[in-house]
PDB file of C-alpha atoms in Angstrom:
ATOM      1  CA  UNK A   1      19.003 -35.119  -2.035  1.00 66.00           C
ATOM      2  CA  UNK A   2      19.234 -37.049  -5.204  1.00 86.00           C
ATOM      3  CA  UNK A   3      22.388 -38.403  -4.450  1.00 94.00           C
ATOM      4  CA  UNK A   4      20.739 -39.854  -1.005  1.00 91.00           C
ATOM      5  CA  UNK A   5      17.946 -41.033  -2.951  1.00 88.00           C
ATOM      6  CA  UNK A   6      20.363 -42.909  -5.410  1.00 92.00           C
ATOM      7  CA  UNK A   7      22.016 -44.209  -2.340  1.00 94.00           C
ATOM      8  CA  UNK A   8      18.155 -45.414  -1.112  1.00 93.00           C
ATOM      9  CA  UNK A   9      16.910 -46.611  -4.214  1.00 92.00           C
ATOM     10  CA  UNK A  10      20.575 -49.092  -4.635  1.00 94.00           C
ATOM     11  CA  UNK A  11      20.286 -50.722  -1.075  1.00 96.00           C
ATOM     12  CA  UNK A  12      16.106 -51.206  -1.227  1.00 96.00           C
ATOM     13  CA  UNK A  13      14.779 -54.360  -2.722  1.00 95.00           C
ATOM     14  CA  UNK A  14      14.476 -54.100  -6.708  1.00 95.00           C
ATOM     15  CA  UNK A  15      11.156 -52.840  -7.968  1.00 96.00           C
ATOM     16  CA  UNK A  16       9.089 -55.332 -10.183  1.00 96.00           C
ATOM     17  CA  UNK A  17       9.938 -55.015 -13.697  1.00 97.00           C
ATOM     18  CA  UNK A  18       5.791 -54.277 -14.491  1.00 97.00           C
ATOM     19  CA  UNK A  19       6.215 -51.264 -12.223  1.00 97.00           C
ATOM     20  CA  UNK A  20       9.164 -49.972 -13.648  1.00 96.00           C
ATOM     21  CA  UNK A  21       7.398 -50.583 -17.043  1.00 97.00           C
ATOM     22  CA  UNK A  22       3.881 -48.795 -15.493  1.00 97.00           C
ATOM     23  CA  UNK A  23       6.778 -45.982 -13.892  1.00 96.00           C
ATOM     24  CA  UNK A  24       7.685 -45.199 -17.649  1.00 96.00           C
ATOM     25  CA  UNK A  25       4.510 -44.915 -19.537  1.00 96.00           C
ATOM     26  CA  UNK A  26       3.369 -42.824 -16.593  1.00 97.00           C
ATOM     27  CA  UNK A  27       5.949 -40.264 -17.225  1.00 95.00           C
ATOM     28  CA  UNK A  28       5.560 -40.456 -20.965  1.00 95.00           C
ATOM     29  CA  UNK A  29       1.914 -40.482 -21.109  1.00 93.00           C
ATOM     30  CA  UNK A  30       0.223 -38.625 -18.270  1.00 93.00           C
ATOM     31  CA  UNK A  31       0.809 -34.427 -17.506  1.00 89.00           C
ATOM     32  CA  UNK A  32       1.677 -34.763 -14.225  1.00 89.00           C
ATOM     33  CA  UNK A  33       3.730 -38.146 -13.378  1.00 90.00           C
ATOM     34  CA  UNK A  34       4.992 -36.965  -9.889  1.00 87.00           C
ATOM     35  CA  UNK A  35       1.477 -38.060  -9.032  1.00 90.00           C
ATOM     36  CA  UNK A  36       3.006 -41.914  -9.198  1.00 91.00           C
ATOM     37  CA  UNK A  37       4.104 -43.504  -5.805  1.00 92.00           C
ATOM     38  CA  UNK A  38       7.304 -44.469  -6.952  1.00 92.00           C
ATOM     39  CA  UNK A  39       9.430 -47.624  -5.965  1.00 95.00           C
ATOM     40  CA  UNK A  40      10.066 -46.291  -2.235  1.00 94.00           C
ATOM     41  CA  UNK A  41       6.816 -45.722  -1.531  1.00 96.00           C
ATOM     42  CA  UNK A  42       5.252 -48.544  -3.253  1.00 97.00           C
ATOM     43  CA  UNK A  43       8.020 -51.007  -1.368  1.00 97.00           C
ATOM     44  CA  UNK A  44       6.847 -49.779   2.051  1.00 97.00           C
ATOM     45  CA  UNK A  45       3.259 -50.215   0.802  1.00 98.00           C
ATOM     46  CA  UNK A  46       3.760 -53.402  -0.086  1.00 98.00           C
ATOM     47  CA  UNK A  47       5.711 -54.266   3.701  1.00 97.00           C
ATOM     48  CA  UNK A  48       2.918 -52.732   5.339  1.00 97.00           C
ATOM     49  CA  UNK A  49       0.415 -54.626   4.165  1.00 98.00           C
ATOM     50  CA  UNK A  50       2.786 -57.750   4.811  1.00 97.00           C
ATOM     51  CA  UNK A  51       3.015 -56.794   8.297  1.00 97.00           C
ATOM     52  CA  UNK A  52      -0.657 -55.702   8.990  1.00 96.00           C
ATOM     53  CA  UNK A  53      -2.060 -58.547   7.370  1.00 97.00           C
ATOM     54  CA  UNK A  54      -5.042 -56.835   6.631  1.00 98.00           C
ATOM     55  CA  UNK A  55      -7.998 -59.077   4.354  1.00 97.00           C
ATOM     56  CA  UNK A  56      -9.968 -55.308   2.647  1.00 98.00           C
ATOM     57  CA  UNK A  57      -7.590 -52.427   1.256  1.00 98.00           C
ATOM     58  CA  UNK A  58      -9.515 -48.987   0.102  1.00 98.00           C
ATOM     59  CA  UNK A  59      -7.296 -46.976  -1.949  1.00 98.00           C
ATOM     60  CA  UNK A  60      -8.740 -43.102  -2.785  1.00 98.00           C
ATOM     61  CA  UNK A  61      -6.826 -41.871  -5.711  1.00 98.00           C
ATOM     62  CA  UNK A  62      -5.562 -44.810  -8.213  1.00 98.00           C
ATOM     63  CA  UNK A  63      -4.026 -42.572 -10.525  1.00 97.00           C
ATOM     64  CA  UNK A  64      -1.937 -45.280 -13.071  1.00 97.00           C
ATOM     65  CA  UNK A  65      -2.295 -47.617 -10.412  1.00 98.00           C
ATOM     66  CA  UNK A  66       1.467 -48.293  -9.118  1.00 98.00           C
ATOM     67  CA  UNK A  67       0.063 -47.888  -5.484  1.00 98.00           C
ATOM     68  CA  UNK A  68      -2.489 -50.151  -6.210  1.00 98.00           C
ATOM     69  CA  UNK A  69      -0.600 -52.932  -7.708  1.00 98.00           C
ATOM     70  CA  UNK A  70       1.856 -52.406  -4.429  1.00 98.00           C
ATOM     71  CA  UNK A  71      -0.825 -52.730  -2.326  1.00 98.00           C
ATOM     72  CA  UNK A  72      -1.991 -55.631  -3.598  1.00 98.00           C
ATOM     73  CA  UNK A  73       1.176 -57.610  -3.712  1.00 97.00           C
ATOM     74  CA  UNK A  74       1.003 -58.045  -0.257  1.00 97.00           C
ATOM     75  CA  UNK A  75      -2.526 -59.277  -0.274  1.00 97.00           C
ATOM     76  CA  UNK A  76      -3.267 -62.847   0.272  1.00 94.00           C
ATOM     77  CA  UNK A  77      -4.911 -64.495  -2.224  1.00 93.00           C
ATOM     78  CA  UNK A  78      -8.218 -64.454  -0.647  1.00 95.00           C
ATOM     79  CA  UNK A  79      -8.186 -59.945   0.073  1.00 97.00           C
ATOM     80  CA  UNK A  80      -9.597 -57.741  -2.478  1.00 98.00           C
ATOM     81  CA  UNK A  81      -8.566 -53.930  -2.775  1.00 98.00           C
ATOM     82  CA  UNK A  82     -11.339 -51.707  -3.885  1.00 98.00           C
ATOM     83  CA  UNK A  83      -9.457 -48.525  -5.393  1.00 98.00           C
ATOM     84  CA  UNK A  84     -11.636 -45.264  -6.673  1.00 98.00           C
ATOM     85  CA  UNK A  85     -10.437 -43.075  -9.349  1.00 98.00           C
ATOM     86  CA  UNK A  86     -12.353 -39.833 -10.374  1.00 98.00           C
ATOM     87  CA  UNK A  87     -10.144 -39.417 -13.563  1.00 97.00           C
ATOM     88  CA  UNK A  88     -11.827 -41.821 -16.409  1.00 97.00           C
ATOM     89  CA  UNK A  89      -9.355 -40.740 -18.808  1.00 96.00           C
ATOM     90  CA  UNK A  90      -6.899 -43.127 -16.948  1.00 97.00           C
ATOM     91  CA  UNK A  91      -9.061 -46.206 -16.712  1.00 97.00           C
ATOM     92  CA  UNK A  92      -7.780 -47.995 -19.450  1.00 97.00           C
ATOM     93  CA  UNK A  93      -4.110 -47.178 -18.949  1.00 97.00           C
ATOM     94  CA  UNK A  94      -4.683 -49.063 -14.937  1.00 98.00           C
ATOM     95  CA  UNK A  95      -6.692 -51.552 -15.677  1.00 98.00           C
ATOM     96  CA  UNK A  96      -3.925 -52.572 -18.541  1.00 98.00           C
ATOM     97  CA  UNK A  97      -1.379 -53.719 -15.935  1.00 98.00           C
ATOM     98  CA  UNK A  98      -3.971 -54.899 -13.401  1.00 98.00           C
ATOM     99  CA  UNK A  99      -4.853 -57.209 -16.310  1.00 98.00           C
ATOM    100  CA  UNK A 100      -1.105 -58.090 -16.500  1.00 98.00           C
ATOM    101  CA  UNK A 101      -0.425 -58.513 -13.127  1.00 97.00           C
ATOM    102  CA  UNK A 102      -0.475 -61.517 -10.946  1.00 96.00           C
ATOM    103  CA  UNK A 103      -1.849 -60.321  -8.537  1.00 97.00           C
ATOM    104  CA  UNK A 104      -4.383 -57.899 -10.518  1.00 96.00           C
ATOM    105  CA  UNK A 105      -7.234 -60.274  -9.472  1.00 97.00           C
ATOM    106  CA  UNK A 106      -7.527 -58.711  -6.211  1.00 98.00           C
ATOM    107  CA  UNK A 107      -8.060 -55.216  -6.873  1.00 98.00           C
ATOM    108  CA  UNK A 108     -11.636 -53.986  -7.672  1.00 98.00           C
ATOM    109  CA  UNK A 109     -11.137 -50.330  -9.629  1.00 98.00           C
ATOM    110  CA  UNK A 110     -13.935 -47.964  -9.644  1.00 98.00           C
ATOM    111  CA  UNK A 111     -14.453 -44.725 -11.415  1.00 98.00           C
ATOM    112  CA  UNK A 112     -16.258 -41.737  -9.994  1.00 98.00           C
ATOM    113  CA  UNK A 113     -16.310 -39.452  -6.662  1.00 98.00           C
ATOM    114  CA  UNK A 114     -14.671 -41.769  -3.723  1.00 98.00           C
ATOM    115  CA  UNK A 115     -16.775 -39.477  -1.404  1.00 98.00           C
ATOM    116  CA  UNK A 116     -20.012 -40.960  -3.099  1.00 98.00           C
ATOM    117  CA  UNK A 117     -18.799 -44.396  -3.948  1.00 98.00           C
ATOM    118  CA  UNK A 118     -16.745 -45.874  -0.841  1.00 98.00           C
ATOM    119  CA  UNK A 119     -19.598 -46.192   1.224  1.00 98.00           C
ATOM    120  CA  UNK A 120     -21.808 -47.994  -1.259  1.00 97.00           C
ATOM    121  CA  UNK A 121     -19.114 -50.537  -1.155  1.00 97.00           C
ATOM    122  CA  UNK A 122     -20.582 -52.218   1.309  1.00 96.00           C
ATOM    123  CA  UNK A 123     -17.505 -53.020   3.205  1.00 97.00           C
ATOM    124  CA  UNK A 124     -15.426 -52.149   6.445  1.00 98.00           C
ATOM    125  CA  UNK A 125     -11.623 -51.469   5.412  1.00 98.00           C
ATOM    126  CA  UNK A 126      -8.666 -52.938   7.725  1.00 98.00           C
ATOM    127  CA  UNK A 127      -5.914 -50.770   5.306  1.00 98.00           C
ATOM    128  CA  UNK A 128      -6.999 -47.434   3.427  1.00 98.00           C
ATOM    129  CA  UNK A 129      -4.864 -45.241   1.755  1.00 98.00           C
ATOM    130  CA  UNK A 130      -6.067 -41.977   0.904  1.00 98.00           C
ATOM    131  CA  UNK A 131      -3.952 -40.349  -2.320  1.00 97.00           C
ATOM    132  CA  UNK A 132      -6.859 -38.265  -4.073  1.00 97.00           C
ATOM    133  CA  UNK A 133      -8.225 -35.023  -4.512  1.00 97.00           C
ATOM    134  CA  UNK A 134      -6.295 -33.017  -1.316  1.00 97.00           C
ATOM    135  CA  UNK A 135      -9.204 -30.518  -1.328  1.00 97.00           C
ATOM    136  CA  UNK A 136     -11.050 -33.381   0.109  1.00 98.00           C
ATOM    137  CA  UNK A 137      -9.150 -35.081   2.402  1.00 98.00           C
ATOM    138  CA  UNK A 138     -11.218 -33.703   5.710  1.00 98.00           C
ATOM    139  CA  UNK A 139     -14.286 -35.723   3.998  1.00 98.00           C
ATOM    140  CA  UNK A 140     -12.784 -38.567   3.480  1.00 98.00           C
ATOM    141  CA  UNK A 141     -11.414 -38.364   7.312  1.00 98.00           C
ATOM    142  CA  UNK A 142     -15.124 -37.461   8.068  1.00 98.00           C
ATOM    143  CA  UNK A 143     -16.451 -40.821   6.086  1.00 98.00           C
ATOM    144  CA  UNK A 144     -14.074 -43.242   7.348  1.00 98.00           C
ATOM    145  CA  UNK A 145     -14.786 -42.050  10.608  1.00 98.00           C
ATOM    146  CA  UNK A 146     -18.099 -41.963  10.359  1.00 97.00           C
ATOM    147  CA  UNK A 147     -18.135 -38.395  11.555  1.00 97.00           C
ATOM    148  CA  UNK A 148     -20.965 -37.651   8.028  1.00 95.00           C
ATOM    149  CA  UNK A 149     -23.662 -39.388   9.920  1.00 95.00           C
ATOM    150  CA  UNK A 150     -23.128 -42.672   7.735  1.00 96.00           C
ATOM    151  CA  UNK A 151     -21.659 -45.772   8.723  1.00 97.00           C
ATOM    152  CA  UNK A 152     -17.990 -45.950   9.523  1.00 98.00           C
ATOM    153  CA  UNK A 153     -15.773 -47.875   6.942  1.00 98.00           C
ATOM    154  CA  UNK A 154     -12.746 -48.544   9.322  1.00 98.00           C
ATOM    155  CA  UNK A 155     -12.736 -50.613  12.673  1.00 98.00           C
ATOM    156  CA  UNK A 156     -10.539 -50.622  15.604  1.00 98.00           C
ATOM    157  CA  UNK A 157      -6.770 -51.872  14.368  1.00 98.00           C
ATOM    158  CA  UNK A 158      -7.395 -50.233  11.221  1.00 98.00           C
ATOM    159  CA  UNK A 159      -4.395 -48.420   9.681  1.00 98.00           C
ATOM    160  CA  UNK A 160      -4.893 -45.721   7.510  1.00 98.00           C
ATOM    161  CA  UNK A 161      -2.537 -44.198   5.391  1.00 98.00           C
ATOM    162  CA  UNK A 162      -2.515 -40.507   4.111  1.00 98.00           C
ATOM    163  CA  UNK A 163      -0.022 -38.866   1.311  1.00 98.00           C
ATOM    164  CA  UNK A 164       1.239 -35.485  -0.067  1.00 96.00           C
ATOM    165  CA  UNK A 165       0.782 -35.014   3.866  1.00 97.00           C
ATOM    166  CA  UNK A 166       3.257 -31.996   3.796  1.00 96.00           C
ATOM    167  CA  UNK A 167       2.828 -30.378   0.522  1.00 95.00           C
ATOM    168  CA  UNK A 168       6.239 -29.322  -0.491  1.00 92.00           C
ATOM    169  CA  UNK A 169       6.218 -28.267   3.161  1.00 93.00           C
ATOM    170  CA  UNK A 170       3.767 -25.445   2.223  1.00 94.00           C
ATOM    171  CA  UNK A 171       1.949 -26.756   5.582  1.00 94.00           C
ATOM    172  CA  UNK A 172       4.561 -25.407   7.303  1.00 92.00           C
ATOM    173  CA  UNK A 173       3.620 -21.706   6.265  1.00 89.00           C
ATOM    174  CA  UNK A 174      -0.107 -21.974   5.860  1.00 80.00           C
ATOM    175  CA  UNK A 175      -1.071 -18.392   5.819  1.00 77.00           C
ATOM    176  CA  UNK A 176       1.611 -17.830   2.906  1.00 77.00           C
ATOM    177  CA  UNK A 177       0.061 -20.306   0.525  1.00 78.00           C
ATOM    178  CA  UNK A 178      -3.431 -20.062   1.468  1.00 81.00           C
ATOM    179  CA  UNK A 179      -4.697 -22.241  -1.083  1.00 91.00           C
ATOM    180  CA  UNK A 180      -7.313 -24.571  -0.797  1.00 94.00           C
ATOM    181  CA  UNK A 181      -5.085 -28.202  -1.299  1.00 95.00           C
ATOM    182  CA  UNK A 182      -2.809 -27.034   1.638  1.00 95.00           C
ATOM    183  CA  UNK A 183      -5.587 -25.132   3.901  1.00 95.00           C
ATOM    184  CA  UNK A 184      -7.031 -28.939   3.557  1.00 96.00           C
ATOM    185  CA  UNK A 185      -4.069 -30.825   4.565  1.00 97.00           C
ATOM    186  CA  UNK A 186      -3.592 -28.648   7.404  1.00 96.00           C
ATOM    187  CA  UNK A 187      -7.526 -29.256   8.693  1.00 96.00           C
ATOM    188  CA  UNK A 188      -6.535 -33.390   8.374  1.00 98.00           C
ATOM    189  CA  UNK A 189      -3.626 -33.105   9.937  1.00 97.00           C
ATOM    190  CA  UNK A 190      -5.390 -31.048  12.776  1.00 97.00           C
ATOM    191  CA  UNK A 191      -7.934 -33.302  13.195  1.00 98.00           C
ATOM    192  CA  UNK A 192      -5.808 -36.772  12.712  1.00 98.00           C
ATOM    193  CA  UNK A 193      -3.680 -35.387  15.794  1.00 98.00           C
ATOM    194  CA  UNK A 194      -6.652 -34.005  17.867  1.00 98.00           C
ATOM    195  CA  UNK A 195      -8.552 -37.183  16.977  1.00 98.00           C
ATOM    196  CA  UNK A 196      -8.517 -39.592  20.606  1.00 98.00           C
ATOM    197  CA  UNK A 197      -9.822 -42.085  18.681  1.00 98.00           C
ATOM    198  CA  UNK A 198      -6.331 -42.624  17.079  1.00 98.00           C
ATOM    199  CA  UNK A 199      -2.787 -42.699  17.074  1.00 98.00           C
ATOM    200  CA  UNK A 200      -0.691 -41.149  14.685  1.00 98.00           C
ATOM    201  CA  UNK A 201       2.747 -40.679  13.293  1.00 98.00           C
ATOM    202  CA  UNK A 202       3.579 -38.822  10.500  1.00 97.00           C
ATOM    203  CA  UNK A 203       7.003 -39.814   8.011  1.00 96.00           C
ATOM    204  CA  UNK A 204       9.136 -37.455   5.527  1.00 93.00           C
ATOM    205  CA  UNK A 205       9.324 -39.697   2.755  1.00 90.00           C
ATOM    206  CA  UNK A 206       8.607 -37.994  -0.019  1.00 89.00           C
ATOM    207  CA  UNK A 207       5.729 -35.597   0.314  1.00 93.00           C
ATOM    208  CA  UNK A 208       4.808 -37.038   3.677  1.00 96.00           C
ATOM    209  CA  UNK A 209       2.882 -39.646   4.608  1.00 97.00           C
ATOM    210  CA  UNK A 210       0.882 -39.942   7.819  1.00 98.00           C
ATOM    211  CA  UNK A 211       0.151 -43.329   9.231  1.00 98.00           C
ATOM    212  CA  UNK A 212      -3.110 -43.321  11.426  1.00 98.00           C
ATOM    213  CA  UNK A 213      -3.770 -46.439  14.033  1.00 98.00           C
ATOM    214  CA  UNK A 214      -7.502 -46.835  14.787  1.00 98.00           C
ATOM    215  CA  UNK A 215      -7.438 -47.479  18.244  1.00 98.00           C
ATOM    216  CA  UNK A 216      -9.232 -50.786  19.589  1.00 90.00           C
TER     217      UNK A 216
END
């Protein structure tokens, strides 16, 4: 596997030197750095974005804000991406290379429980990638939707993306790790697929990602 990832990594378009930079001080400074996207991941961010051309990006879960700054590079000049981190310890350390990035004037970071700040926004999201707390990730599904009795935040051609989708492939034996993250991952996955209102398809990169189409 690391040998095919090598072989990835050397044929993929070169990551930014900012995010290799933000890539190192994540590992050296944070307790859990597999947390970061990563230059895969953050490359096909940035392509989808290209391609969807969307003008409003939500992102739930900044962390040191790799995926946000990926994100955002495909932005036009003119979109904005509103990302929500509950962790205020790493406010600074984001905000540092969002300050040093060109295209850091886009992105909007906010501190505090997604679940109670996203829809005080204000706004309806054509991108939204969901990356937080996994324990939640049926309420967030229930908030975009607007399945919580509030307004919804996505429209038809919306794309949402969801990560850590698979877990380490614990959702593949959910009685044997009946923990709370992956009992939660396998409700959203449930309900993304039993969902009419959307079309799905879910990738093995990494931990998984599942890329949701709000239908028109």
């Amino acid at each position: 596997m690391e040998a095919l990832e090598r072989y990835l990594l050397a044929h993929t378009t070169p990551e930014e030197e900012l995010l290799a930079e933000l890539d190192r001080e994540t590992h050296r400074r944070t307790v859990a750095p597999r947390m970061l996207s990563g230059h895969l991941q953050g490359r096909l961010l940035t392509m989808l974005v290209q391609l969807v051309q969307p003008r409003r990006i939500l992102e739930i879960g900044t962390f040191t804000g790799y995926s946000a700054l990926s994100l955002a590079a495909g932005l036009p000049v003119e979109g904005r991406l509103d990302t929500i981190e509950v962790d205020d310890e790493l406010e600074a350390l984001a905000q540092s290379y969002f300050d040093r990035s060109a295209h850091g004037a886009k992105i909007r970071l906010h501190i505090g429980s997604a679940l109670d700040l996203a829809p005080r926004l204000g706004e309806c999201y054509d991108l939204v990638f969901i990356d937080g707390d996994k324990r939640e990730y049926p309420a967030y599904w229930r908030m975009l939707m607007g399945d919580d009795g509030g307004r919804p935040l996505v429209h038809g051609g919306s794309l949402l993306v969801a990560d850590n989708i698979l877990w380490s492939g614990k959702v593949l034996e959910p009685v044997a790790h009946n923990d709370r993250h992956t009992q939660s991952l396998v409700a959203f996955n449930r309900m993304v697929a039993d969902d009419p209102r959307v079309e799905n398809v879910i990738l093995p990169l990494r931990d998984g990602l599942n890329l949701v189409r709000v239908k028109a």
